[in-house]
Short mmCIF file of C-alpha atoms in Angstrom, two decimals:
data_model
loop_
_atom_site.label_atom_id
_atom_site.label_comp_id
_atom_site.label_asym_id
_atom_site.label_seq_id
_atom_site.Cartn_x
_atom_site.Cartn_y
_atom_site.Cartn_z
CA UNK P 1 0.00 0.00 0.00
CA UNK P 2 1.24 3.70 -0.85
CA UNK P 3 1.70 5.90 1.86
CA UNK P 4 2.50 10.10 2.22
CA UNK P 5 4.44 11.40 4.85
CA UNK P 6 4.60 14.68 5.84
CA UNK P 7 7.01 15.38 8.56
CA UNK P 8 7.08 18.87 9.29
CA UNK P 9 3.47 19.70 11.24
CA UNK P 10 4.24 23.09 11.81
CA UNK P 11 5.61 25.85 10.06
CA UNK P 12 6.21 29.62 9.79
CA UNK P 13 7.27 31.91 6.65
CA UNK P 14 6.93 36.11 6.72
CA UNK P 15 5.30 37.67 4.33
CA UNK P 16 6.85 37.88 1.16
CA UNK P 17 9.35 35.22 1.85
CA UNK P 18 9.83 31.81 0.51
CA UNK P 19 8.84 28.79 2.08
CA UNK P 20 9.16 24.53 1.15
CA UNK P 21 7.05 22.28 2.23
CA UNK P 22 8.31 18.60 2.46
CA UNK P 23 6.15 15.66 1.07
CA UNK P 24 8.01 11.85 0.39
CA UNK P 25 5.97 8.90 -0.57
CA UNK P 26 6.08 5.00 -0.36
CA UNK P 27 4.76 3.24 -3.75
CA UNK P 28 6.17 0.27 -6.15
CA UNK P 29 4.30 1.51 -9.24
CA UNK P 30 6.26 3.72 -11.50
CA UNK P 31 3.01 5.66 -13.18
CA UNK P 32 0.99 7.88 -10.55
CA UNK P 33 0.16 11.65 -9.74
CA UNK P 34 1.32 13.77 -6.99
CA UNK P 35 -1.34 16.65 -5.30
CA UNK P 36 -0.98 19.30 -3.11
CA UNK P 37 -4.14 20.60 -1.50
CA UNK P 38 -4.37 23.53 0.41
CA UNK P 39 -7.34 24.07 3.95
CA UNK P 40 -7.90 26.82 5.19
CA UNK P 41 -9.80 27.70 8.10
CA UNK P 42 -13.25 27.64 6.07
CA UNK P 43 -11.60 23.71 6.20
CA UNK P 44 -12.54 24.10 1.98
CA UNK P 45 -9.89 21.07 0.29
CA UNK P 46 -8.45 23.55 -3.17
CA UNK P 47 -6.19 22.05 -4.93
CA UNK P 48 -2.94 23.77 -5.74
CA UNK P 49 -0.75 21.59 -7.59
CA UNK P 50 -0.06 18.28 -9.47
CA UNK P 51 2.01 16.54 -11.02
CA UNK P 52 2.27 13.71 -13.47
CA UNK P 53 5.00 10.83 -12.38
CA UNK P 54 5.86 10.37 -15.93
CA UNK P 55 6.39 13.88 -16.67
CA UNK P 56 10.33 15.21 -15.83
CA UNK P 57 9.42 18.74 -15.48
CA UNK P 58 8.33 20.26 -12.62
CA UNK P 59 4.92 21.74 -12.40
CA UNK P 60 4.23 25.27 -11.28
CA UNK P 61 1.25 27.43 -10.91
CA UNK P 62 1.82 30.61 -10.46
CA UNK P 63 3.34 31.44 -7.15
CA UNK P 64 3.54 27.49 -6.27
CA UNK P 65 5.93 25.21 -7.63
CA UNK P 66 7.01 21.69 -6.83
CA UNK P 67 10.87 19.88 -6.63
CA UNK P 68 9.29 16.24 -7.83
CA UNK P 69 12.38 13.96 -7.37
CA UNK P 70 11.19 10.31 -8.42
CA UNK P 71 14.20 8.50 -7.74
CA UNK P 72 13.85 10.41 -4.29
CA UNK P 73 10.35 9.59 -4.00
CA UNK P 74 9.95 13.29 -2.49
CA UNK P 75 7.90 15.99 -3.86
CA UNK P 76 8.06 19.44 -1.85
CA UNK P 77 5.94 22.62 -2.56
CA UNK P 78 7.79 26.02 -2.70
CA UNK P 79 5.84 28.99 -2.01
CA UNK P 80 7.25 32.29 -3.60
CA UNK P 81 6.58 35.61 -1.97
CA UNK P 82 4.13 34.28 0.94
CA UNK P 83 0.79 36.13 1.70
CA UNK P 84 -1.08 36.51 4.53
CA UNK P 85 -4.00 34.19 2.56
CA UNK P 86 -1.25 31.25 2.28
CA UNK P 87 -1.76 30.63 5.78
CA UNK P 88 -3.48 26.80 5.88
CA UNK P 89 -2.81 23.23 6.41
CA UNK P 90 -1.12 22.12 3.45
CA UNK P 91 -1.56 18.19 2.10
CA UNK P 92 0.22 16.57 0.08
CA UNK P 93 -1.77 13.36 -1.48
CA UNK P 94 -0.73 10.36 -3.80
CA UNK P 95 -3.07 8.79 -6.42
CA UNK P 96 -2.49 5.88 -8.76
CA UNK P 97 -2.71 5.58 -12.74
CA UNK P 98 -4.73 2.33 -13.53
CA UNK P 99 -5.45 1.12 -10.12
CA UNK P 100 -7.48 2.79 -7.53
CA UNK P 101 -9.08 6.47 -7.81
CA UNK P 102 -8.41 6.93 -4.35
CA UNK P 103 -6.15 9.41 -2.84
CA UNK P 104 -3.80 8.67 0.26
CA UNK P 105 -2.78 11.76 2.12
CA UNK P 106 -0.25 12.79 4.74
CA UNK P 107 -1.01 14.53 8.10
CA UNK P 108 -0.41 17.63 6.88
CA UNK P 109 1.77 20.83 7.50
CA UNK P 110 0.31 23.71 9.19
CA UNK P 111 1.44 27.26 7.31
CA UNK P 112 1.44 30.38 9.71
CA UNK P 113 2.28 33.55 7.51
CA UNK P 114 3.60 36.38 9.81
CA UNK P 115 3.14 40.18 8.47
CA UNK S 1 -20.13 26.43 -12.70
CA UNK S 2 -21.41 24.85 -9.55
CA UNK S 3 -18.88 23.32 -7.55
CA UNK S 4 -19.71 19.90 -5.52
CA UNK S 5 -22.52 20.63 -3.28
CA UNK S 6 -23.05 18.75 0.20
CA UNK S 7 -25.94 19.04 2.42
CA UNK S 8 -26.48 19.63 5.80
CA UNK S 9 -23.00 21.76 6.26
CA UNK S 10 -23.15 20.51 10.25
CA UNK S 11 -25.01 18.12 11.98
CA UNK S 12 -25.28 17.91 15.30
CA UNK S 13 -26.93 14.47 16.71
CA UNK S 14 -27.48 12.13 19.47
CA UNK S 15 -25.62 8.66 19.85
CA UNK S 16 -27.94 6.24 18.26
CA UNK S 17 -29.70 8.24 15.85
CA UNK S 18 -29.25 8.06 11.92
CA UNK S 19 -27.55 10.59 10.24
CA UNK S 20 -27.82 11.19 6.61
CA UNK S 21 -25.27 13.14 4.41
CA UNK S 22 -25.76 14.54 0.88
CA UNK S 23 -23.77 15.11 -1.97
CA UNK S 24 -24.37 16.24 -5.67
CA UNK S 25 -21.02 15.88 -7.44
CA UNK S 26 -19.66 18.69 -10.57
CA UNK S 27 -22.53 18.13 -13.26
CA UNK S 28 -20.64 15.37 -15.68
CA UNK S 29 -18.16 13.67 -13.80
CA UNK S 30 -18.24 10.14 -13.53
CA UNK S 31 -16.56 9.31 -10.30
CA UNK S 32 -17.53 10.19 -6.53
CA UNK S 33 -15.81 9.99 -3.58
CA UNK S 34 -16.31 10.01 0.51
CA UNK S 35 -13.64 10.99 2.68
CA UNK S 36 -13.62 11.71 6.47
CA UNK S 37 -11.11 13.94 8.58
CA UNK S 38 -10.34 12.85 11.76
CA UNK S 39 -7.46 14.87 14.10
CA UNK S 40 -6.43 10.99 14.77
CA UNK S 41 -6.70 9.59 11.36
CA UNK S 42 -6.29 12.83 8.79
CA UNK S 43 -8.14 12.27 5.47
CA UNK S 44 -9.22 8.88 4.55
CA UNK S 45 -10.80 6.99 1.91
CA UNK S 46 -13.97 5.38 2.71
CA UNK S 47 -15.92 4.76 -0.33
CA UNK S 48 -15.45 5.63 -4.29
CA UNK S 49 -18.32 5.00 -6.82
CA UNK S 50 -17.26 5.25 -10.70
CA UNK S 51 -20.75 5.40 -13.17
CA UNK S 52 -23.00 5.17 -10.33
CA UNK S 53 -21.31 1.80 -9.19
CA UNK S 54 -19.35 1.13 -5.85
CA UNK S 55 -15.86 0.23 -6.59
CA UNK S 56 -13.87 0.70 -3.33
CA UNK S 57 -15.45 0.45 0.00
CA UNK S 58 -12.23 -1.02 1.77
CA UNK S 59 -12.45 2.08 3.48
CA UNK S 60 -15.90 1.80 5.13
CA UNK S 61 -15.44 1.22 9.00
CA UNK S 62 -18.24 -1.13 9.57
CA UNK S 63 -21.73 -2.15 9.02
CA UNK S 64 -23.16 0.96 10.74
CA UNK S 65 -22.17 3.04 7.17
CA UNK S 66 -23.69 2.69 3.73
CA UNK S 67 -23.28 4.54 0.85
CA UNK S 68 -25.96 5.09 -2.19
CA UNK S 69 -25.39 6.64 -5.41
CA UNK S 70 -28.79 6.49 -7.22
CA UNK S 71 -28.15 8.19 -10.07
CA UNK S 72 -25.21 10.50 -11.53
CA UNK S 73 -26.00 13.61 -10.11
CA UNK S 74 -26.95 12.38 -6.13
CA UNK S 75 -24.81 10.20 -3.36
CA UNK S 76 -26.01 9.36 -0.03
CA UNK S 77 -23.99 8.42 3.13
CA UNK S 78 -25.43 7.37 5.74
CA UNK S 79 -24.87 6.27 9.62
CA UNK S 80 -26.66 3.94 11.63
CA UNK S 81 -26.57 4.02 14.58
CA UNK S 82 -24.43 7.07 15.00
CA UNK S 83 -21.88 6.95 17.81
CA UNK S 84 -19.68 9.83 19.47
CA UNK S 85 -16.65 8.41 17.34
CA UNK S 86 -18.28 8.83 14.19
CA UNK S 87 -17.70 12.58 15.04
CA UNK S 88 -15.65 14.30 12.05
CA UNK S 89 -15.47 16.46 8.98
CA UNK S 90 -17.05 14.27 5.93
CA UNK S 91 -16.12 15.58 2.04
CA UNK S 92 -17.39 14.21 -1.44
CA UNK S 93 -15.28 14.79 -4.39
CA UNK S 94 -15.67 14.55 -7.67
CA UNK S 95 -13.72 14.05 -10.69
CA UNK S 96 -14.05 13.10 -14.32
CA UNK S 97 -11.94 9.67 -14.65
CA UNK S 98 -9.41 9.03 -17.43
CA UNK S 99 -9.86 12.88 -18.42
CA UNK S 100 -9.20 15.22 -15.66
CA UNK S 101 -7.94 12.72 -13.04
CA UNK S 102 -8.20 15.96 -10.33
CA UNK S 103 -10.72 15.46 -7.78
CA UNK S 104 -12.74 18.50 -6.82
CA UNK S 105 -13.87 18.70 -3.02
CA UNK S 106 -17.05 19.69 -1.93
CA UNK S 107 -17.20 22.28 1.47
CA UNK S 108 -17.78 19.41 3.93
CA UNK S 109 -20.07 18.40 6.57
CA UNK S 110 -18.93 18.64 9.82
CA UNK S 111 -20.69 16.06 12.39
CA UNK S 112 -20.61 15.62 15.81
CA UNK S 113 -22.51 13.31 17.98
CA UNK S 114 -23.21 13.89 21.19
#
């Protein structure tokens, strides 16, 4: 069974700054996609990010981009210039190609942005 | 366009009493999903339906849950009896297999029994 872990529960970036998040997973299949989803207080799951296993570049979105090291099996999130509204737990979340829909999540890292 | 929409957005209960949750996936995906939020147990699976029909339910605790999808646009999950540990944040999500692959959360119910 694939699992996420997210071992940083807690942390803190000022405004404006830049801040990675870590996320390594546990799987045997080489063909899956990597999620990061973003709750905040209103506890609302938005997605921010994915990326596809197969793909070597890194995806980005804006603001968000993601270090996806398969070899590694780690995939962090970098924030670039942090806002106030970044502040949320922070999942990262593992879904097969072919096999199950489901997703497997970490815990979670809880983002405090300070002014 | 209309997000996924769940229904009641809390419930508050009594231990024994059945509790009923409601969700109306993103109008023309084809796969739905319930997941549950526990402080002890994060986000977990506990059922998936793909063209109306149940494929994973690996994640359902027990007998006490049961999950209905009657038609595309409508998914049911319900608890019975409800105890104090069923307590938690419930989402569906939705997401058009093979073609968008994302799934799209809905706001969640949040249910506590007392």
């Amino acid at each position: 069974a694939q699992t996420v872990t997210q071992s940083q529960p807690e942390m803190s970036v000022q405004e404006a700054e830049t801040v990675t998040l870590s996320c390594t997973y546990d799987t045997s299949e080489s063909d899956y996609y990597l999620f990061w989803y973003k709750q905040p207080p209103s506890r609302q799951m938005i997605l921010v990010i994915r990326q596809e296993a197969y793909k070597q570049q890194n995806a980005t979105e804006n603001r968000f981009s993601v270090n996806f090291q398969k070899a590694a099996k780690s995939f962090s999130l970098k924030i670039s210039d942090s806002q106030l509204g970044d502040a949320a737990m922070y999942f990262c979340a593992y879904r097969s190609v072919g096999g199950s829909e489901k997703l497997v999540f970490g815990k979670g890292t809880k983002l405090t942005v300070n002014p | 366009d209309a997000g996924v929409i769940q229904s009641p957005r809390h419930e508050v209960t009594e231990m024994g009493q059945e509790v009923t949750l409601r969700c109306k996936p993103i109008s023309g995906h084809n796969s739905l999903f319930w997941y549950r939020q526990t402080m002890m147990r994060g986000l977990e699976l506990l059922i998936y339906f793909n063209n109306n029909v149940p494929i994973d339910d690996s994640g359902m605790p027990e007998d006490r849950f049961s999950a209905k999808m009657p038609n595309a646009s409508f998914s049911t999950l319900k608890i019975q009896p409800s105890e104090p540990r069923d307590s938690a944040v419930y989402f569906c999500a939705s997401t058009l297999a093979g073609v968008v692959d994302t799934q799209y959360f809905g706001p969640g119910t949040r249910l506590t029994v007392l």
